[in-house]
GROMACS .gro file of C-alpha atoms in nm:
model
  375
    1UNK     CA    1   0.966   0.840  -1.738
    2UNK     CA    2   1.123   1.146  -1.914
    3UNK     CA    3   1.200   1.452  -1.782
    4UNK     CA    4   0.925   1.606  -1.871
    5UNK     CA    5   0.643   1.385  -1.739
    6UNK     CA    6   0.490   1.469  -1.452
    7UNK     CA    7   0.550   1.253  -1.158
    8UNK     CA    8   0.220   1.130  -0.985
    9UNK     CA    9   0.202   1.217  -0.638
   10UNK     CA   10   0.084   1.025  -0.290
   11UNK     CA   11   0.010   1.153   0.053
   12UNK     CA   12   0.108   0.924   0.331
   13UNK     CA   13  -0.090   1.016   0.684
   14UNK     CA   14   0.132   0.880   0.940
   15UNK     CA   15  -0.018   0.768   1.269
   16UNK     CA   16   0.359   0.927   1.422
   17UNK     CA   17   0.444   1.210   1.604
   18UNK     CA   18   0.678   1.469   1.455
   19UNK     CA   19   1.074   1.412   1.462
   20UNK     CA   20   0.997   1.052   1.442
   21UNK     CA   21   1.262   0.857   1.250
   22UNK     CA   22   1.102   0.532   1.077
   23UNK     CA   23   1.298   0.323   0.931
   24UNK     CA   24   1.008   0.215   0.616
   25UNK     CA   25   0.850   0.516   0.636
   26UNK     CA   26   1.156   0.744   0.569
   27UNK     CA   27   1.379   0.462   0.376
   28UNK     CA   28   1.107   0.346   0.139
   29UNK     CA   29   0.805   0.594   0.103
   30UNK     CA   30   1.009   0.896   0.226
   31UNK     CA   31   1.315   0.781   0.008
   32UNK     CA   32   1.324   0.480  -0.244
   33UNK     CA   33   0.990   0.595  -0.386
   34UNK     CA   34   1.039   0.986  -0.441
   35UNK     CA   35   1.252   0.814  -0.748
   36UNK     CA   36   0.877   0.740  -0.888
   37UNK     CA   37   0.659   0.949  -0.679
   38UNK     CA   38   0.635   1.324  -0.547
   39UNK     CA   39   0.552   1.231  -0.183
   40UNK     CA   40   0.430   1.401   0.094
   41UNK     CA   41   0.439   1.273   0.458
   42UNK     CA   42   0.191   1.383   0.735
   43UNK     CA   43   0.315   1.342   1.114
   44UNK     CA   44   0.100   1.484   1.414
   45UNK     CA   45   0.211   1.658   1.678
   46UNK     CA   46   0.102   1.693   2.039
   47UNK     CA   47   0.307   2.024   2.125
   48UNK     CA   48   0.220   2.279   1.892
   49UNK     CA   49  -0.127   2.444   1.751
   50UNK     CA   50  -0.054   2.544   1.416
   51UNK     CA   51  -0.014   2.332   1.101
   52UNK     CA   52   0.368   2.368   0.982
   53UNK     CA   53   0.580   2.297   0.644
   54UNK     CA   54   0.897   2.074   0.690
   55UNK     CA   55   1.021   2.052   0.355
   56UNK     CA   56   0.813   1.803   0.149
   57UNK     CA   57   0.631   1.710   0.495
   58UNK     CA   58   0.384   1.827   0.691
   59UNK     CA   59   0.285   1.836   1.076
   60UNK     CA   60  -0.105   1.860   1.182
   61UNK     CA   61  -0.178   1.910   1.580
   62UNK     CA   62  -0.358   1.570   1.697
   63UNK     CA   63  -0.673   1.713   1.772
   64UNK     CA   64  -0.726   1.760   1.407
   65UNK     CA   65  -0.688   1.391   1.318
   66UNK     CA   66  -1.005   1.282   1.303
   67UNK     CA   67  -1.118   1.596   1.019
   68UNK     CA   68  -0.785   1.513   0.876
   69UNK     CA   69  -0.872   1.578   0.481
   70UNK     CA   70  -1.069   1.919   0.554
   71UNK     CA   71  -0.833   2.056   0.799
   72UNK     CA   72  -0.510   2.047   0.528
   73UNK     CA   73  -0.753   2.154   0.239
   74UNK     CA   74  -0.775   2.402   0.447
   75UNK     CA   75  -0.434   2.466   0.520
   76UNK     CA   76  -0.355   2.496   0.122
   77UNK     CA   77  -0.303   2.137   0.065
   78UNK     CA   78  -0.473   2.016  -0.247
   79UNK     CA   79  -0.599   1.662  -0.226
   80UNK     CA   80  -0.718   1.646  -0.575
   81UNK     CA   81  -0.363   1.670  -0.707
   82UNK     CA   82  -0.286   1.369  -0.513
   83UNK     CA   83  -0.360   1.011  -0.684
   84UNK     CA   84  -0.325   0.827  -0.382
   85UNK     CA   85  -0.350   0.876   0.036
   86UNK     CA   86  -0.221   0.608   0.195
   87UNK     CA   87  -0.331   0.581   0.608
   88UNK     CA   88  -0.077   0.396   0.829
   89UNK     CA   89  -0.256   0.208   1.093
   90UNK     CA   90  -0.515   0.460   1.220
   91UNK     CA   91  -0.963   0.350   1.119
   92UNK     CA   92  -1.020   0.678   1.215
   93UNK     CA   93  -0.849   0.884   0.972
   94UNK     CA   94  -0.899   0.601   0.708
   95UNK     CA   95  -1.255   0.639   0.775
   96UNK     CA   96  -1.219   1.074   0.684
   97UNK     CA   97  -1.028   0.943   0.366
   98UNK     CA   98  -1.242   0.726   0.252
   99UNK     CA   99  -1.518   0.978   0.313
  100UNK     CA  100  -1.361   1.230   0.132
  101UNK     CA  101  -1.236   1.023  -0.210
  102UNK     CA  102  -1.516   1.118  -0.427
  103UNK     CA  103  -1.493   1.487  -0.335
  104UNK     CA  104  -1.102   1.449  -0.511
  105UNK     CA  105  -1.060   1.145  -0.666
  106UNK     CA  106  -0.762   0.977  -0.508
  107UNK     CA  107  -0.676   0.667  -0.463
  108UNK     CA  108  -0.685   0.551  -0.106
  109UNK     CA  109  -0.445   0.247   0.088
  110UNK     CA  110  -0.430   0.171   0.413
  111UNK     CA  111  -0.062   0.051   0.540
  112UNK     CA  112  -0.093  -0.160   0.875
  113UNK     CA  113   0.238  -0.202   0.988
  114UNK     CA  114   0.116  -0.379   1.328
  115UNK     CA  115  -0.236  -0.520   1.459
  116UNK     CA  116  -0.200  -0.288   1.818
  117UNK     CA  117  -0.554  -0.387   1.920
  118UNK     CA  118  -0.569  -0.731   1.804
  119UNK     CA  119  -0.204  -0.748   1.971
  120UNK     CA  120  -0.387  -0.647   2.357
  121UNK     CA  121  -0.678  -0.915   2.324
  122UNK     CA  122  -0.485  -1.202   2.172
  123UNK     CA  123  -0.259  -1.141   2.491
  124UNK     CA  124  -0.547  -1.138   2.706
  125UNK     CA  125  -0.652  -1.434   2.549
  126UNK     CA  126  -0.377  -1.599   2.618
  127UNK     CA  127  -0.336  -1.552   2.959
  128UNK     CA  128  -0.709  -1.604   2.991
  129UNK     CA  129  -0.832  -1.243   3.115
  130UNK     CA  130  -1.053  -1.162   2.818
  131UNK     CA  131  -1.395  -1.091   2.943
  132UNK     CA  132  -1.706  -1.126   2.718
  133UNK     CA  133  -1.725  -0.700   2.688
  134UNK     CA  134  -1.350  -0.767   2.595
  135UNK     CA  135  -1.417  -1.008   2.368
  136UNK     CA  136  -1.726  -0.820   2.210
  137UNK     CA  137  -1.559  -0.529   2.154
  138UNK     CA  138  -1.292  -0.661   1.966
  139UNK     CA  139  -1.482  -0.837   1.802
  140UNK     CA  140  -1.704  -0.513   1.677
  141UNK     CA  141  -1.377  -0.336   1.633
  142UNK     CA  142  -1.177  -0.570   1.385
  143UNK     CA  143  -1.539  -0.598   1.159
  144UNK     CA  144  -1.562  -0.243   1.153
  145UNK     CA  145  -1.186  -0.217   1.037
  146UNK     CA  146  -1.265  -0.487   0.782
  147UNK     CA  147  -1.550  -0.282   0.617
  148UNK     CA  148  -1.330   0.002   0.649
  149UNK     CA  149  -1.061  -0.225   0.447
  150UNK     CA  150  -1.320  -0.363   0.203
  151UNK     CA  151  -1.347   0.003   0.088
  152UNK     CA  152  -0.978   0.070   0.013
  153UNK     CA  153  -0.768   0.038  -0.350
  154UNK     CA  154  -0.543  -0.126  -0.165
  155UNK     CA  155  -0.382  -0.308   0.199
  156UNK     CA  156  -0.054  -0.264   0.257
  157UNK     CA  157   0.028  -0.525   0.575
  158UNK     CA  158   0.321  -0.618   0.699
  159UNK     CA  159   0.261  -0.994   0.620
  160UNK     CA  160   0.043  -1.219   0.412
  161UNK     CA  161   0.012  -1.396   0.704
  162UNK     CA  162  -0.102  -1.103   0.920
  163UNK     CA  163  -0.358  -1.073   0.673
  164UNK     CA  164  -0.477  -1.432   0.684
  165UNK     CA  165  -0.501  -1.479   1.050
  166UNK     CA  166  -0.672  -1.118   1.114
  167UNK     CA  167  -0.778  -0.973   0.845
  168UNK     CA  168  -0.884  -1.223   0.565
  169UNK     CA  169  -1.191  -1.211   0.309
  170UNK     CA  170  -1.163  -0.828   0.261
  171UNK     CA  171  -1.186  -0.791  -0.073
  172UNK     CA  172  -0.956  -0.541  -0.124
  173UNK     CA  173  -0.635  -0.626  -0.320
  174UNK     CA  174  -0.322  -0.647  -0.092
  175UNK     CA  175   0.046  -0.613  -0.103
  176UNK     CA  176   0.225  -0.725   0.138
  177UNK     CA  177   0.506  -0.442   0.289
  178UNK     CA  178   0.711  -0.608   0.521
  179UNK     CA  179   1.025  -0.436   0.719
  180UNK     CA  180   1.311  -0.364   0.518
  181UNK     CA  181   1.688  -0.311   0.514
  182UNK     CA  182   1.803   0.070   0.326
  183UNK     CA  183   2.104  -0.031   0.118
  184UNK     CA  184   2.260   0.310   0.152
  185UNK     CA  185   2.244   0.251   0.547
  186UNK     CA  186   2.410  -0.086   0.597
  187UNK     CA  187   2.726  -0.125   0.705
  188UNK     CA  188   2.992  -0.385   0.787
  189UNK     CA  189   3.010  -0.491   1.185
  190UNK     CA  190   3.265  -0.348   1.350
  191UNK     CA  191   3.401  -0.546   1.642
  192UNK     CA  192   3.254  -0.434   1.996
  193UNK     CA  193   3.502  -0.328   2.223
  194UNK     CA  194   3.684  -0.526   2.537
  195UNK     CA  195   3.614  -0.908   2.556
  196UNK     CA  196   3.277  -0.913   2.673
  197UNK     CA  197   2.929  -1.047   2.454
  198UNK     CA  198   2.736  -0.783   2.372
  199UNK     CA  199   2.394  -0.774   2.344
  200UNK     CA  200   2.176  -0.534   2.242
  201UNK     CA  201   1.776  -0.539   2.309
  202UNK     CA  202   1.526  -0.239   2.108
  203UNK     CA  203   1.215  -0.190   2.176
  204UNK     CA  204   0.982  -0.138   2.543
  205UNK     CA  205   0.953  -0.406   2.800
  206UNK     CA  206   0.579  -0.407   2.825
  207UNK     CA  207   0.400  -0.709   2.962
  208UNK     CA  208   0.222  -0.824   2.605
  209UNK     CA  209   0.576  -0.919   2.475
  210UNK     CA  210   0.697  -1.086   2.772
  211UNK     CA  211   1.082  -0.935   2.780
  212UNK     CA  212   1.106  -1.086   3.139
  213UNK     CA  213   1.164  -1.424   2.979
  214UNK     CA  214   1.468  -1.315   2.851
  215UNK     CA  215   1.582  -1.115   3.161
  216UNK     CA  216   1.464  -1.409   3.379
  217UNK     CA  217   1.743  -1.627   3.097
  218UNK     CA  218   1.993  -1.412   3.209
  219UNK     CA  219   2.019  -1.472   3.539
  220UNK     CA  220   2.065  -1.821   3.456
  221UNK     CA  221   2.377  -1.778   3.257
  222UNK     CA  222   2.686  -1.902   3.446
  223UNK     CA  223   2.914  -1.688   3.229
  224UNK     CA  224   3.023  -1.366   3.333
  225UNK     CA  225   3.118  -1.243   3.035
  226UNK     CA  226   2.813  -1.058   2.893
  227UNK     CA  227   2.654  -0.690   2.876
  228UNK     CA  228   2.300  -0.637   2.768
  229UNK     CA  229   2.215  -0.264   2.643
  230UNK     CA  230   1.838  -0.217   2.647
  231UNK     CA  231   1.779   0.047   2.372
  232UNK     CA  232   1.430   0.197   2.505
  233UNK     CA  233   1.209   0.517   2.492
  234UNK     CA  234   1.051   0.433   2.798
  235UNK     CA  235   1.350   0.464   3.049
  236UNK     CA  236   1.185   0.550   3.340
  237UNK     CA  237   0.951   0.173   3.283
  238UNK     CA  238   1.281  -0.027   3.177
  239UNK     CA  239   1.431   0.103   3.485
  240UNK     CA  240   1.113  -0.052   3.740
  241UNK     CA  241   1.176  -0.355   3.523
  242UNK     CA  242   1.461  -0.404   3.627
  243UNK     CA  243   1.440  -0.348   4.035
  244UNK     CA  244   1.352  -0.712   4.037
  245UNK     CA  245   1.638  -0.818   3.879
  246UNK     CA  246   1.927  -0.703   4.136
  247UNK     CA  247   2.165  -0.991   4.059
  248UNK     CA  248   2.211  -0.884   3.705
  249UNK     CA  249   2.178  -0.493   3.700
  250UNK     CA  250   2.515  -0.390   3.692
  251UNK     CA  251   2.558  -0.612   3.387
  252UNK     CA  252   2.275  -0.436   3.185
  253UNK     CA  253   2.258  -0.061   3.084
  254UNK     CA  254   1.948   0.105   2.971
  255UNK     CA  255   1.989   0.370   2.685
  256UNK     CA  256   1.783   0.578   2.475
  257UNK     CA  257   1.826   0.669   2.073
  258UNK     CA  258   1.686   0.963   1.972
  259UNK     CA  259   1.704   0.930   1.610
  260UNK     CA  260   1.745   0.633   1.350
  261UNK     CA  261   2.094   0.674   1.310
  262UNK     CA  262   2.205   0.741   1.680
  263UNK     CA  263   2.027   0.376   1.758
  264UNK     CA  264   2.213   0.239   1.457
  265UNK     CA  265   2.535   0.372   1.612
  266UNK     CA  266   2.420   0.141   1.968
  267UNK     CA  267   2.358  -0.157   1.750
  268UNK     CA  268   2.663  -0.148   1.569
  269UNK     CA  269   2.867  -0.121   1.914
  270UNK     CA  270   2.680  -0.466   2.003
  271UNK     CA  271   2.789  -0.810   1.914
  272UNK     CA  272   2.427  -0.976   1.901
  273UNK     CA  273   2.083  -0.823   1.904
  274UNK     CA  274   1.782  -1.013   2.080
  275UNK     CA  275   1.450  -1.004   1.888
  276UNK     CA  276   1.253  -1.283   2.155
  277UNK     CA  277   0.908  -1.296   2.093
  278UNK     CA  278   0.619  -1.491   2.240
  279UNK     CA  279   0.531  -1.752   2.019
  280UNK     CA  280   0.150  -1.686   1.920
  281UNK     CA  281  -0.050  -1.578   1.623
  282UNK     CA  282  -0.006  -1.155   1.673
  283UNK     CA  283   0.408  -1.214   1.689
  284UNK     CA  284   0.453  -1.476   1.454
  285UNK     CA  285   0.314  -1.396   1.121
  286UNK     CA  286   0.576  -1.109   1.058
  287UNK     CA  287   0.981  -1.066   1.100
  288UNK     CA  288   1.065  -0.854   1.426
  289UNK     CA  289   1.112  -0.511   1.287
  290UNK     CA  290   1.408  -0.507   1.538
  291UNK     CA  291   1.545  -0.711   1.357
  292UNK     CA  292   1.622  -0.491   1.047
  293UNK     CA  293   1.782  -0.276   1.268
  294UNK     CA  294   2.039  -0.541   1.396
  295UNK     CA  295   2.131  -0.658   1.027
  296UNK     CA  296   2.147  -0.306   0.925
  297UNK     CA  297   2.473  -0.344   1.105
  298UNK     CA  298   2.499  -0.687   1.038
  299UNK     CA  299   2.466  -0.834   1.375
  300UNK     CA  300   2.274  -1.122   1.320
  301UNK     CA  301   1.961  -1.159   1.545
  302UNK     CA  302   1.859  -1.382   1.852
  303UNK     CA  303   1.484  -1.500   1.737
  304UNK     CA  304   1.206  -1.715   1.824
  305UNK     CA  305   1.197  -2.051   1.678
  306UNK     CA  306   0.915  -2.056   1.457
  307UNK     CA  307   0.773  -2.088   1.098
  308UNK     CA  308   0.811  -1.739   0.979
  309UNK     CA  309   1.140  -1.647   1.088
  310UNK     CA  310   1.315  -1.999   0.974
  311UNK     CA  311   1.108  -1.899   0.636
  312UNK     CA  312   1.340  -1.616   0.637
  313UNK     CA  313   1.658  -1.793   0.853
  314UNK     CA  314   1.871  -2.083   0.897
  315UNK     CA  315   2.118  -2.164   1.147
  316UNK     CA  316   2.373  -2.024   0.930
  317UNK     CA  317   2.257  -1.646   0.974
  318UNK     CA  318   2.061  -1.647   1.289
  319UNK     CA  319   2.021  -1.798   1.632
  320UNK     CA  320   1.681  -1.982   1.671
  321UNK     CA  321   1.546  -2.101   1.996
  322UNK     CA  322   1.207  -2.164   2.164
  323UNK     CA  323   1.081  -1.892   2.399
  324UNK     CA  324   1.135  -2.031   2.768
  325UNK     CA  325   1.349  -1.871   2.932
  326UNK     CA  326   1.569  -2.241   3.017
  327UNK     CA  327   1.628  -2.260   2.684
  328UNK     CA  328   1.710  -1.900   2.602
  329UNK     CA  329   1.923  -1.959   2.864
  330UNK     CA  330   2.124  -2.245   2.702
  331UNK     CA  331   2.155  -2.049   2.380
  332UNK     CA  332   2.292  -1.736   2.560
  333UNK     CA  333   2.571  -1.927   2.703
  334UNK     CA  334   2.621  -2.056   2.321
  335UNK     CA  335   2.630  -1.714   2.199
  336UNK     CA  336   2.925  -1.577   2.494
  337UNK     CA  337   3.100  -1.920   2.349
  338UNK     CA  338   3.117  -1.815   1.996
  339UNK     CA  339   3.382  -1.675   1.818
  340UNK     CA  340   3.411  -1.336   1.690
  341UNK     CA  341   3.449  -1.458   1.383
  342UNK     CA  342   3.153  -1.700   1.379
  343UNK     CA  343   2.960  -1.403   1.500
  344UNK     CA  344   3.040  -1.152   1.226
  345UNK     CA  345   3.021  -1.448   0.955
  346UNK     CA  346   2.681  -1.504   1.033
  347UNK     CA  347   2.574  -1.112   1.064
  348UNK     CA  348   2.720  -1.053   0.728
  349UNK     CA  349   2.532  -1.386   0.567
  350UNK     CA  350   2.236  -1.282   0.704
  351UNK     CA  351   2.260  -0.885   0.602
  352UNK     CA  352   2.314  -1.047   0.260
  353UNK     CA  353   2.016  -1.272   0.275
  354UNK     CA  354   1.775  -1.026   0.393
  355UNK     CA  355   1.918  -0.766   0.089
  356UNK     CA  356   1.881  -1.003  -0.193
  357UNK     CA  357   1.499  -1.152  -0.045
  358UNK     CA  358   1.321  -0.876  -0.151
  359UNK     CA  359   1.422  -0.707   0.157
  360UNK     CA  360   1.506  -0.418   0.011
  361UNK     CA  361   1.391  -0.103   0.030
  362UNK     CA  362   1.534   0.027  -0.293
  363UNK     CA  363   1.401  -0.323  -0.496
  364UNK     CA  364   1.029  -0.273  -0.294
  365UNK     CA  365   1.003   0.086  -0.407
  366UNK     CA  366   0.981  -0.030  -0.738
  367UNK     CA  367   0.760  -0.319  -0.726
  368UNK     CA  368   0.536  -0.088  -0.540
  369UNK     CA  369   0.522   0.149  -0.789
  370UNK     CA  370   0.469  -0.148  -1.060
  371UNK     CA  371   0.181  -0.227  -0.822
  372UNK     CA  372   0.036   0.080  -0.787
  373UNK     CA  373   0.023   0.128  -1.128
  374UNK     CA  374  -0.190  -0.150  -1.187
  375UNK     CA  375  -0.493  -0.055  -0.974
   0.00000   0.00000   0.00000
């Protein structure tokens, strides 16, 4: 593209409050692609009435979410100079965008970086508290999302997997975006101080993903030589976690990030990062995103033996092991055994693995942009 071409230019409507730092929305769409793309991110915002510039972003109180496309036209914002709006995650707005595409002639995708409701009822399901108005209504829901889908340019989900298990026979052309790592954020592990293991956990403790295995694992290790930071928004929950796990509460600390790079900063102080997931359909047809974050600093991950991650994995640059908490256990105690060495050997290997497997946000940016130039 010379100089003088025009770049095209997308609008991304974020499901995400304001301030929020994403790792794929600012690394890739927010960063890689602006090499190809003028882009424009939307976040929402719970605190203020008024719609506000933030350099090439924009901020939209919630309660105008559902009118989305009329409220910024309203605000100045010209959809018709925009060939595409991409919707992360929310039917609702994709349903006002898809409304509103012949009125400006965009192009419309719809990113789903997680299946949230399909996430509640398959863990229902599981634990075999799914009622038939449960069951009805998500089964009303994901068919409603489907015709929503049918009626998009293109899907952008996290996995082709994810697609195939929830979301199959749409129609619509997809393209797969999974998690990424940012070249320019990597770095090389540092070694934690004192002798201790450290571990590092990101992410809430709610019930659907089960992080009491893992707690309940560590009370079983015999060593004492471990720490476990919990990296959380949710303090106040992580702390009622853990009243009912006295015997190991001094050894864990519960911390907050308040922006990408202050978490990477907790990561990098940690040895290994734990990204233990129950072992059904809605966690295992996509990489933790947690996971990004630990090779980031290449610490390599602790992860749930299954088909998807040892597509990604080996034994060489990740620690694999089923999800009961015995087990976990057994590997923990591994881990505290290792080297430091063996440790930051297999952090790096996998840091390099994930950068060269099309795990990159720099390398998806432009095979995006070859794909969206084909619709």
């Amino acid at each position: 593209m010379t100089t003088q071409e025009q770049k095209k230019k997308i609008l991304y409507i974020t499901d995400l409050q304001e301030y929020t730092d994403h790792g794929t929305i600012g690394s890739l769409f927010n960063g890689y692609l602006k090499e190809y793309y003028d882009v424009n991110i939307v976040y929402f915002t719970k605190f203020k009435n008024s719609f506000q510039h933030k350099g090439t972003d924009y901020v939209v109180p919630q309660q105008y979410r559902k009118e989305i496309c009329s409220y910024i036209e309203g605000k100045g914002v010209d959809l018709s100079s925009y060939d595409y709006v991409f919707v992360r995650n929310k039917p609702d707005i994709l349903k006002d965008v898809l409304c509103s595409r012949g009125q400006y002639g965009y192009k419309v995708g719809y990113r789903l970086s997680f299946p949230k409701n399909e996430e509640t009822f398959e863990a229902h399901k599981a634990n075999n508290s799914a009622g038939m108005i449960e069951t009805a209504k998500n089964y009303f829901t994901k068919n409603s999302k489907k015709h929503l889908l049918s009626q998009c340019d293109i899907f952008m989900p996290t996995s082709k997997d994810m697609e195939d298990i929830f979301y199959a026979d749409t129609g619509v052309k997809s393209y797969p975006l999974p998690a990424g790592l940012d070249p320019a954020r990597i770095t090389s592990h540092k070694e934690s101080e004192g002798s201790k293991r450290h571990f590092i956990y990101v992410g809430t403790l709610d019930s659907l993903r089960e992080f009491e295995e893992v707690l309940i694992a560590f009370t079983k290790v015999k060593s004492d030589n471990w720490h476990l930071n919990i990296s959380t928004l949710d303090s106040e929950f992580a702390r009622n976690v853990m009243k009912r796990y006295t015997s190991i509460e001094d050894k864990v600390s519960i911390i907050r990030a308040d922006s990408y790079d202050e978490l990477i900063q907790q990561v990098d102080a940690c040895d290994v990062g734990i990204a233990m997931l129950p072992n059904v359909p809605i966690y295992s047809t996509s990489i933790p995103a947690k996971t990004m974050d630990y090779y980031t600093c290449a610490i390599p991950s602790l992860l749930t033996d299954n088909v998807k991650n040892r597509n990604i994995f080996s034994d060489e640059d990740a620690i694999l092991c089923n999800f009961k908490n015995q087990e976990i256990a057994l590997k923990l105690e591994e881990i505290i055994a290792m080297s430091q060495d063996d440790i930051v050997k297999m952090g790096h290997a996998g840091q390099e693995k994930l950068l060269s497997h099309k795990r990159n946000y720099k390398i998806m940016a432009k095979e995006l942009k070859e794909e969206l130039e084909s619709l």
